[in-house]
Short mmCIF file of C-alpha atoms in Angstrom, two decimals:
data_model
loop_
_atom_site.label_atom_id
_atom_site.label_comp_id
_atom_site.label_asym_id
_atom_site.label_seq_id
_atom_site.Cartn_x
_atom_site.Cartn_y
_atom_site.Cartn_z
CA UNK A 28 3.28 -54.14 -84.91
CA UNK A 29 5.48 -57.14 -85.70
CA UNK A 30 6.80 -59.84 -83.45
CA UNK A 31 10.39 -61.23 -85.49
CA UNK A 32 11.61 -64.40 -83.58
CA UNK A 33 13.96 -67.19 -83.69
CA UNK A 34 13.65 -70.07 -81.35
CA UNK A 35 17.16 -71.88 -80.92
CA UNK A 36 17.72 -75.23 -78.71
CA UNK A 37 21.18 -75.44 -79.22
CA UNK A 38 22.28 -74.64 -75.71
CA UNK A 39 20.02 -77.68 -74.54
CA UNK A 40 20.98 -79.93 -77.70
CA UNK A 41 24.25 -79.92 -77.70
CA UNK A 42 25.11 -80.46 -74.23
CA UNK A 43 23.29 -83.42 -74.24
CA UNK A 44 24.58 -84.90 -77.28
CA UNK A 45 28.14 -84.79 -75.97
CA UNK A 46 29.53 -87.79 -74.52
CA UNK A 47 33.71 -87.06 -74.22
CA UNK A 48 36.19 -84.57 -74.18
CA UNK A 49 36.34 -84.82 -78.03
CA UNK A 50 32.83 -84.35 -78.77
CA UNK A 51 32.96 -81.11 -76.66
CA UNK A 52 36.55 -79.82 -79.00
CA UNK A 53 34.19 -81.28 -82.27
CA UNK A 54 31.72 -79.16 -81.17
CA UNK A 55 33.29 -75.96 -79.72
CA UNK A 56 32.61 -73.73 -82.86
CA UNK A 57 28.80 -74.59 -83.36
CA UNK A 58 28.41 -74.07 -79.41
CA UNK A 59 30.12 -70.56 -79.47
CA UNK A 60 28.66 -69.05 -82.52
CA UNK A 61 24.68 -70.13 -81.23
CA UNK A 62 22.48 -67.48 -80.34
CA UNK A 63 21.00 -69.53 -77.61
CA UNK A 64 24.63 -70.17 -75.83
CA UNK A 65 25.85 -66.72 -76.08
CA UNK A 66 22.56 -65.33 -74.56
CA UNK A 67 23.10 -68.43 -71.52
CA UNK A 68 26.05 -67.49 -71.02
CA UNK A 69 25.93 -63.56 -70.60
CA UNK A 70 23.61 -63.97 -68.28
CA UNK A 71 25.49 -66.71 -66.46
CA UNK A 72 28.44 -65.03 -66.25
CA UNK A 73 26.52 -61.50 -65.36
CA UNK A 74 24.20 -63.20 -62.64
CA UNK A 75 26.80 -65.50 -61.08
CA UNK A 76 30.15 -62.85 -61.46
CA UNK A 77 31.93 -65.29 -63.48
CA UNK A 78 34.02 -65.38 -66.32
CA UNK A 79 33.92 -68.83 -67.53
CA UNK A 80 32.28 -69.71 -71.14
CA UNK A 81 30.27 -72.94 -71.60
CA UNK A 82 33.01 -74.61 -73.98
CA UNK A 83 35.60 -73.98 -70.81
CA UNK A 84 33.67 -75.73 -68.31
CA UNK A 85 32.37 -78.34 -70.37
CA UNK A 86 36.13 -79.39 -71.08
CA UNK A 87 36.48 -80.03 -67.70
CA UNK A 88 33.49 -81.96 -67.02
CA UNK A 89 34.44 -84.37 -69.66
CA UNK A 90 38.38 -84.45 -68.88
CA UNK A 91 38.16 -84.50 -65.14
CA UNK A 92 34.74 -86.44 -65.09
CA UNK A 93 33.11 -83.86 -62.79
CA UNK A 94 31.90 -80.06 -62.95
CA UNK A 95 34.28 -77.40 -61.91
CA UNK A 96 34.10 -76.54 -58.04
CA UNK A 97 31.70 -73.11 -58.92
CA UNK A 98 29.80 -75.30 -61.93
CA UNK A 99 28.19 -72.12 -62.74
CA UNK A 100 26.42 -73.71 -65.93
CA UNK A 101 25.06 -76.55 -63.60
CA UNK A 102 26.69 -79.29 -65.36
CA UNK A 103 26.03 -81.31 -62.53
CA UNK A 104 22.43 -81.56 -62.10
CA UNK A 105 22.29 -81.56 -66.24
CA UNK A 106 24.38 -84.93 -66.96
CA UNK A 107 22.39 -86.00 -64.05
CA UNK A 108 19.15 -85.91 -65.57
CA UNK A 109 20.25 -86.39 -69.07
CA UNK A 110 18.19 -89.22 -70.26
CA UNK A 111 15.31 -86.99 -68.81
CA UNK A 112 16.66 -84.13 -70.33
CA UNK A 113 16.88 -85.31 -73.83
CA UNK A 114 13.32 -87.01 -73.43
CA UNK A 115 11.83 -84.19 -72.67
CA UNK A 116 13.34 -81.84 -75.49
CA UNK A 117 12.11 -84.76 -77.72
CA UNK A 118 8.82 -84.29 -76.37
CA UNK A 119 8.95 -80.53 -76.73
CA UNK A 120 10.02 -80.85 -80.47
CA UNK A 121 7.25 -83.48 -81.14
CA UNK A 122 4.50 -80.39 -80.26
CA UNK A 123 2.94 -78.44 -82.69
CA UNK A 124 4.62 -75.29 -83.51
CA UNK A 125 1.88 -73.02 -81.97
CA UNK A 126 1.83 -75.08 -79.06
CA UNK A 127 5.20 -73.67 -77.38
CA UNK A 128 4.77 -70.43 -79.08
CA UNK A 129 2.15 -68.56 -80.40
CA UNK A 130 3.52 -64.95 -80.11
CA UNK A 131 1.28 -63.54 -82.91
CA UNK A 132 -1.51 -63.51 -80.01
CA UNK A 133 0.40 -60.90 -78.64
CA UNK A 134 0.34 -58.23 -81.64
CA UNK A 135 -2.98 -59.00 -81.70
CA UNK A 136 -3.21 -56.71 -78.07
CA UNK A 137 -1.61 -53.12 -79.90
CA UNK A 138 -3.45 -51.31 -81.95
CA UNK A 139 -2.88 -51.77 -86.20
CA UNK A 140 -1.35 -48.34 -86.33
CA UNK A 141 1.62 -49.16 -84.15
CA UNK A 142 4.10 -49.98 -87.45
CA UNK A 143 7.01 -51.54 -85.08
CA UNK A 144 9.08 -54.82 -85.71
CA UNK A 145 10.40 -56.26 -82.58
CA UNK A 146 12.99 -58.92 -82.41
CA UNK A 147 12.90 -61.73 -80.35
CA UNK A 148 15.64 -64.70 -79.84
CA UNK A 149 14.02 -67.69 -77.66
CA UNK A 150 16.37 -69.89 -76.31
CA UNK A 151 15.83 -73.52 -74.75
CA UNK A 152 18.51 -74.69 -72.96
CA UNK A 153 19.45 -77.58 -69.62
CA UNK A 154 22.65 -75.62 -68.81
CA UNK A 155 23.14 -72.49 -67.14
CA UNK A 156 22.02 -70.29 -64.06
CA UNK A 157 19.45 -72.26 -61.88
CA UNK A 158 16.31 -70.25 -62.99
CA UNK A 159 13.45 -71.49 -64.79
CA UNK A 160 13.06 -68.61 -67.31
CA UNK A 161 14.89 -65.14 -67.39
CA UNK A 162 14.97 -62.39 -69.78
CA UNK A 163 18.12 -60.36 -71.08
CA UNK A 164 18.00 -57.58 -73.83
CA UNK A 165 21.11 -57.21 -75.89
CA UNK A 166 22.42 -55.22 -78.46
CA UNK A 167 23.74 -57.55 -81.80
CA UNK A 168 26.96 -56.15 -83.85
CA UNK A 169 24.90 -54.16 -86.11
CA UNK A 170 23.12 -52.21 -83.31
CA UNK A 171 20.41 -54.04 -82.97
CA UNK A 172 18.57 -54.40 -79.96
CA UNK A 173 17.19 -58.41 -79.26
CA UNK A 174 14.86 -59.20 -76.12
CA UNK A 175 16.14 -62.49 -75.36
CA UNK A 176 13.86 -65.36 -73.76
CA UNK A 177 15.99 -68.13 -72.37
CA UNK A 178 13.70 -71.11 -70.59
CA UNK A 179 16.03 -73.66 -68.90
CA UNK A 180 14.20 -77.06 -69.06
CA UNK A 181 16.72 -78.39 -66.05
CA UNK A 182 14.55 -76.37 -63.74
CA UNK A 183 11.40 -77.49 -65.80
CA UNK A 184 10.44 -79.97 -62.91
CA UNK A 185 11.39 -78.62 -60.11
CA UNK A 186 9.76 -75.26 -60.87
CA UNK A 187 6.46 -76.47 -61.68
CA UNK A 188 6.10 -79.09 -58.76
CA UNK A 189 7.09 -76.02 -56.83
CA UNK A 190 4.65 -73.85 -58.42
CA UNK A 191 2.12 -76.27 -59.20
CA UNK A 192 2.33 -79.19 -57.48
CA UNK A 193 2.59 -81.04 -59.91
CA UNK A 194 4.22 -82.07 -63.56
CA UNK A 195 3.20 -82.80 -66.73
CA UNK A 196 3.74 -82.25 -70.56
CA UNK A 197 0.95 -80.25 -70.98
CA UNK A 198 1.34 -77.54 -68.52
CA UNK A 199 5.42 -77.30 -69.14
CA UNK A 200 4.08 -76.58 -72.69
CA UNK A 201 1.11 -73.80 -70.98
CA UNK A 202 3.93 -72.48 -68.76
CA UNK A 203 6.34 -72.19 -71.29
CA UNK A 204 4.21 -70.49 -74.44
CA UNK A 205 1.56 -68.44 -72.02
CA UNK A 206 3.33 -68.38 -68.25
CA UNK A 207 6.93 -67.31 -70.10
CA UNK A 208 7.00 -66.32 -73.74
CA UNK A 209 3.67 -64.06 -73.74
CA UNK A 210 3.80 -63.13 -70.69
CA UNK A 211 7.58 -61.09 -70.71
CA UNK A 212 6.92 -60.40 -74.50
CA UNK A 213 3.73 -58.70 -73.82
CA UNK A 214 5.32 -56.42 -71.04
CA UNK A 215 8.04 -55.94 -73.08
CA UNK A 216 6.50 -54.69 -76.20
CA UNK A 217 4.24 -52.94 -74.06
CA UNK A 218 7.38 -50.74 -72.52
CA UNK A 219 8.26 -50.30 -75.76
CA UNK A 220 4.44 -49.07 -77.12
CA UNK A 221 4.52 -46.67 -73.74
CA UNK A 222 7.77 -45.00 -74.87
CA UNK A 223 7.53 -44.39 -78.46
CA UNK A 224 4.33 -43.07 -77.65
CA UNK A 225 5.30 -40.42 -75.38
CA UNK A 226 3.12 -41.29 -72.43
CA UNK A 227 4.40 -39.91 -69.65
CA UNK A 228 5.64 -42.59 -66.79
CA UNK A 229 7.29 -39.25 -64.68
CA UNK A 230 5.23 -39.30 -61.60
CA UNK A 231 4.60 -41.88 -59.12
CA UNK A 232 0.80 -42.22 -59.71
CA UNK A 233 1.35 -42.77 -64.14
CA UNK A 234 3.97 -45.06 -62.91
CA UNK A 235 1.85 -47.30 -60.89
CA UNK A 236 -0.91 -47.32 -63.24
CA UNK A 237 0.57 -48.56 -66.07
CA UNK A 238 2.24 -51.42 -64.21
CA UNK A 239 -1.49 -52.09 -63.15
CA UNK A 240 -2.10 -52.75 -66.75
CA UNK A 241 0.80 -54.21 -67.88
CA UNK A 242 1.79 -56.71 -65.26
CA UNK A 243 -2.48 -57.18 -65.18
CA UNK A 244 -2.79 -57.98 -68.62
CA UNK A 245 0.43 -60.17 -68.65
CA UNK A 246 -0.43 -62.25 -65.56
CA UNK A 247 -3.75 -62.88 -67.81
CA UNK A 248 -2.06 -63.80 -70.79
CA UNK A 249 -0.07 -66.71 -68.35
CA UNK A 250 -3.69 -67.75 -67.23
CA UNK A 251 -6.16 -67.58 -69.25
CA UNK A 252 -6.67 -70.65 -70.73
CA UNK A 253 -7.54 -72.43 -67.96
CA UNK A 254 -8.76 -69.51 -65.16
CA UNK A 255 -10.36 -72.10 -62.96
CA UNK A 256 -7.38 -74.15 -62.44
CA UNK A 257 -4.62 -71.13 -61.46
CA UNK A 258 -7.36 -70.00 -59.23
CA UNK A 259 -7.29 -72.78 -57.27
CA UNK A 260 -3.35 -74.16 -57.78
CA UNK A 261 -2.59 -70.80 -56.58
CA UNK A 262 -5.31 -69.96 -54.28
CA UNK A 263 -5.91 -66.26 -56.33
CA UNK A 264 -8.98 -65.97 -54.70
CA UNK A 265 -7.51 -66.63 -50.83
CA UNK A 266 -7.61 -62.84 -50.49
CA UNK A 267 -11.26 -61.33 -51.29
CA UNK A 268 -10.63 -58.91 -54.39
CA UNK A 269 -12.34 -55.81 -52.27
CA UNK A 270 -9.23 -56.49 -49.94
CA UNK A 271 -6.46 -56.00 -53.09
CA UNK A 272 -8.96 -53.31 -54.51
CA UNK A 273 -8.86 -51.18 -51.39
CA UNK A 274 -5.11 -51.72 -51.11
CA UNK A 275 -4.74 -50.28 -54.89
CA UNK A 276 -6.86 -47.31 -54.03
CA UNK A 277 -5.22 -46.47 -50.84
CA UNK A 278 -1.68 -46.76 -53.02
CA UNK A 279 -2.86 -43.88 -55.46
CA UNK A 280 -4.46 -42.01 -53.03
CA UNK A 281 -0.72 -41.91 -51.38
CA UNK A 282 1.01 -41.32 -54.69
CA UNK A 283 -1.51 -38.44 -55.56
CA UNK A 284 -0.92 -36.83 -52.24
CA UNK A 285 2.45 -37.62 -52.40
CA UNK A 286 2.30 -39.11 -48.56
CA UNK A 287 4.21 -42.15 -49.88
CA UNK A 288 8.04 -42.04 -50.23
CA UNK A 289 10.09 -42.88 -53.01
CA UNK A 290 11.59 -46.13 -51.96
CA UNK A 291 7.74 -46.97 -50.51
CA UNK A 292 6.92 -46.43 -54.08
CA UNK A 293 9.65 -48.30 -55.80
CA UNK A 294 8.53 -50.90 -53.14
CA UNK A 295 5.61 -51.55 -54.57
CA UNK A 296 6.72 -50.84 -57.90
CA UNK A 297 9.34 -53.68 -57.30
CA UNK A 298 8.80 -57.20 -59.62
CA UNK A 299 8.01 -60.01 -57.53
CA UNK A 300 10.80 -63.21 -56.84
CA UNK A 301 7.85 -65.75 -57.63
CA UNK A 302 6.03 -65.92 -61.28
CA UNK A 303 2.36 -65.93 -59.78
CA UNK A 304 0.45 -62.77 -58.74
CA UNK A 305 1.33 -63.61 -55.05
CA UNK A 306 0.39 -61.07 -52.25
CA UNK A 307 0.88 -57.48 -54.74
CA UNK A 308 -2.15 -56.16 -55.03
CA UNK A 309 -0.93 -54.42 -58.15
CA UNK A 310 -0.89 -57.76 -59.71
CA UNK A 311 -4.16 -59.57 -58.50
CA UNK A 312 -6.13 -56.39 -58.91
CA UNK A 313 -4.41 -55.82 -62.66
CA UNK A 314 -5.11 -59.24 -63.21
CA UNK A 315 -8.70 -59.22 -62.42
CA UNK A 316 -9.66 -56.61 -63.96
CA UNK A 317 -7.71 -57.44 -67.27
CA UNK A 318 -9.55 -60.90 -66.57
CA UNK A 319 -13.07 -59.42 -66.22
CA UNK A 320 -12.29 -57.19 -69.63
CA UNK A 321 -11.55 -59.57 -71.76
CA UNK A 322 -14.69 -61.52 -70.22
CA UNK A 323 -16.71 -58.79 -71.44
CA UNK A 324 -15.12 -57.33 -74.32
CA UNK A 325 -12.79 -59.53 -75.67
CA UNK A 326 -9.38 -59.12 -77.17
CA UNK A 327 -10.61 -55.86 -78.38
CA UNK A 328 -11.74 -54.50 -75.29
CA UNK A 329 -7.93 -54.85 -74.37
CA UNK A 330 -6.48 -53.84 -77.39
CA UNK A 331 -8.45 -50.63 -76.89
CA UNK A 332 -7.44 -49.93 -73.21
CA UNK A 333 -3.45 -50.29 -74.42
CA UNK A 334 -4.10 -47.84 -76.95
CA UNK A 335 -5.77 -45.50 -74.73
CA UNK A 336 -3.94 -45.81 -71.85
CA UNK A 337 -4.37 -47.10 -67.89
CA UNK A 338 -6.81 -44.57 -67.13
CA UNK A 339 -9.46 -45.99 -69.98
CA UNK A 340 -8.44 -49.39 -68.60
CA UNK A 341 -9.01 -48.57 -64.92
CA UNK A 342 -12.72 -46.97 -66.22
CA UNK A 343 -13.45 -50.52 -68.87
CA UNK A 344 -13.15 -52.51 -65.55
CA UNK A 345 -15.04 -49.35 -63.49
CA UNK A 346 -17.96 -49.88 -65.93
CA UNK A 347 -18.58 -53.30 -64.90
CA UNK A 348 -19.56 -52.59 -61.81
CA UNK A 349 -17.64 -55.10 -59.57
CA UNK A 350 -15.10 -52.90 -58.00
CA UNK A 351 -14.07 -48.94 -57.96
CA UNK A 352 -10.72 -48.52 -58.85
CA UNK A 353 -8.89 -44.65 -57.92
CA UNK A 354 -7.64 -43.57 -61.19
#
């Protein structure tokens, strides 16, 4: 398998670098034919019913010397912040290439055989829809499909003094290459392993087992250079693990039996708001047994429980002896 990306800051760079009306006119053809904006603004414009583009509301700002009523690209809070803005994209571009991305760790996880290419366009950008980080697949004009990974560095401080408590280069760099990038790639790619290999994700019980590994193994990937210091920023081990454990078992016991209803299911199927395990069991348990895996076995002992499937990774962590998981 084989990750293709491009990374493009052109949604972040050129905002900043305009200072008048004519600088946004000078600049309208780069800004609509960049990857980066067009995958900003379908999602703005999706996510916040609108049908402005960038280049329309950016005229404005600069002719009428304030953002639009709606500001739906949160021109606002990005002019600002601009001299923070364009110090910290200077700081970003000053890191080491496989500092802010280091996807290839990812196709180290699926197994050799898997002959896939997978296209990727990461975006930064400091205007757009107030999130942090958001994914949107699209299909290109040849009928391609591109996963697109936009991470909006206007929210960079907010969201990790929210998250974190605190700010610095070095974990917006962590958060951004492990927390964002490898984290959605790896559960994307992984969707895309379970369906070209026919697994079947039909009942309930398959269903909620391969989230278990996929959202476990992803929530790993996010944390895993530094375990010690996400356990405590965001008190993982508040809840004793036999607590989450028993919680998973008593979910597949339902699912088996079929006691559980479908929107019960899809309720605990459902992704989390916040970007930490939080209160699903699915996740803590997923993520400490993906955690205690690659403790014992490594990158391989992963690798091997993708390519086999939930139930071999349910029986790795089994092995181990901490906790019985209901496969």
């Amino acid at each position: 398998m084989k990750i293709r990306y491009t990374l493009d800051d052109t949604a972040a760079r050129i905002p900043l670098s305009i200072r008048s009306s004519d600088g946004v006119w000078d600049r309208s053809a780069d800004l609509r034919n960049a990857p980066s904006v067009r995958l900003v603004e379908l999602t703005t414009q999706h996510m916040l019913n609108t049908g402005l583009s960038l280049v329309e509301e950016l005229a404005h700002y600069f002719e009428q010397g304030a953002p639009s009523e709606s500001d739906p690209y949160a021109l606002g809070q990005c002019y600002e912040n601009r001299d923070r803005l364009q110090d910290l994209l200077s700081d970003l571009h000053n890191q080491p290439p496989d500092q802010l991305i280091a996807l290839h760790e990812i196709e180290a996880l699926f197994p050799e055989s898997y002959d896939r290419t997978i296209p990727f366009s990461l975006a930064l950008t400091v205007v757009g829809m107030p999130a942090f980080g958001y994914v949107r697949t699209f299909t290109d004009a040849d009928g391609e499909q591109f996963h697109g990974l936009i991470v909006n560095l206007a929210q960079a401080h907010q969201h990790l003094e929210e998250r974190f408590g605190q700010f610095s280069l070095a974990l917006l760099v962590d958060t951004i290459r492990d927390g964002f990038f490898n984290h959605e790639a790896f559960r994307i790619i992984y969707h895309e392993f379970v369906t070209d290999s026919g697994r079947s994700l039909n009942r309930p019980v398959d269903r909620l087992k391969n989230t278990l590994l996929s959202r476990g193994i992803a929530w790993y990937l996010s944390y895993r250079r530094d375990l010690a210091f996400y356990d405590e920023i965001l008190g993982l081990n508040t809840v004793p693990l036999d607590e989450h454990a028993a919680a998973w078992n008593r979910m597949i016991d339902s699912a088996r039996r079929k006691a559980a209803s479908d929107q019960l299911v899809e309720d605990w199927l459902e992704v989390p708001e916040t970007r930490h395990p939080g209160e699903s069991c699915i996740d803590i348990v997923g993520y400490f047994a993906a955690r205690a895996i690659a403790g014992q076995h490594g990158v391989a002992g992963l690798r091997e429980a993708i390519t086999a499937g939930p139930d071999h990774f349910i029986a790795l962590y089994n092995a181990l002896g901490q906790h019985q998981l209901q496969r």
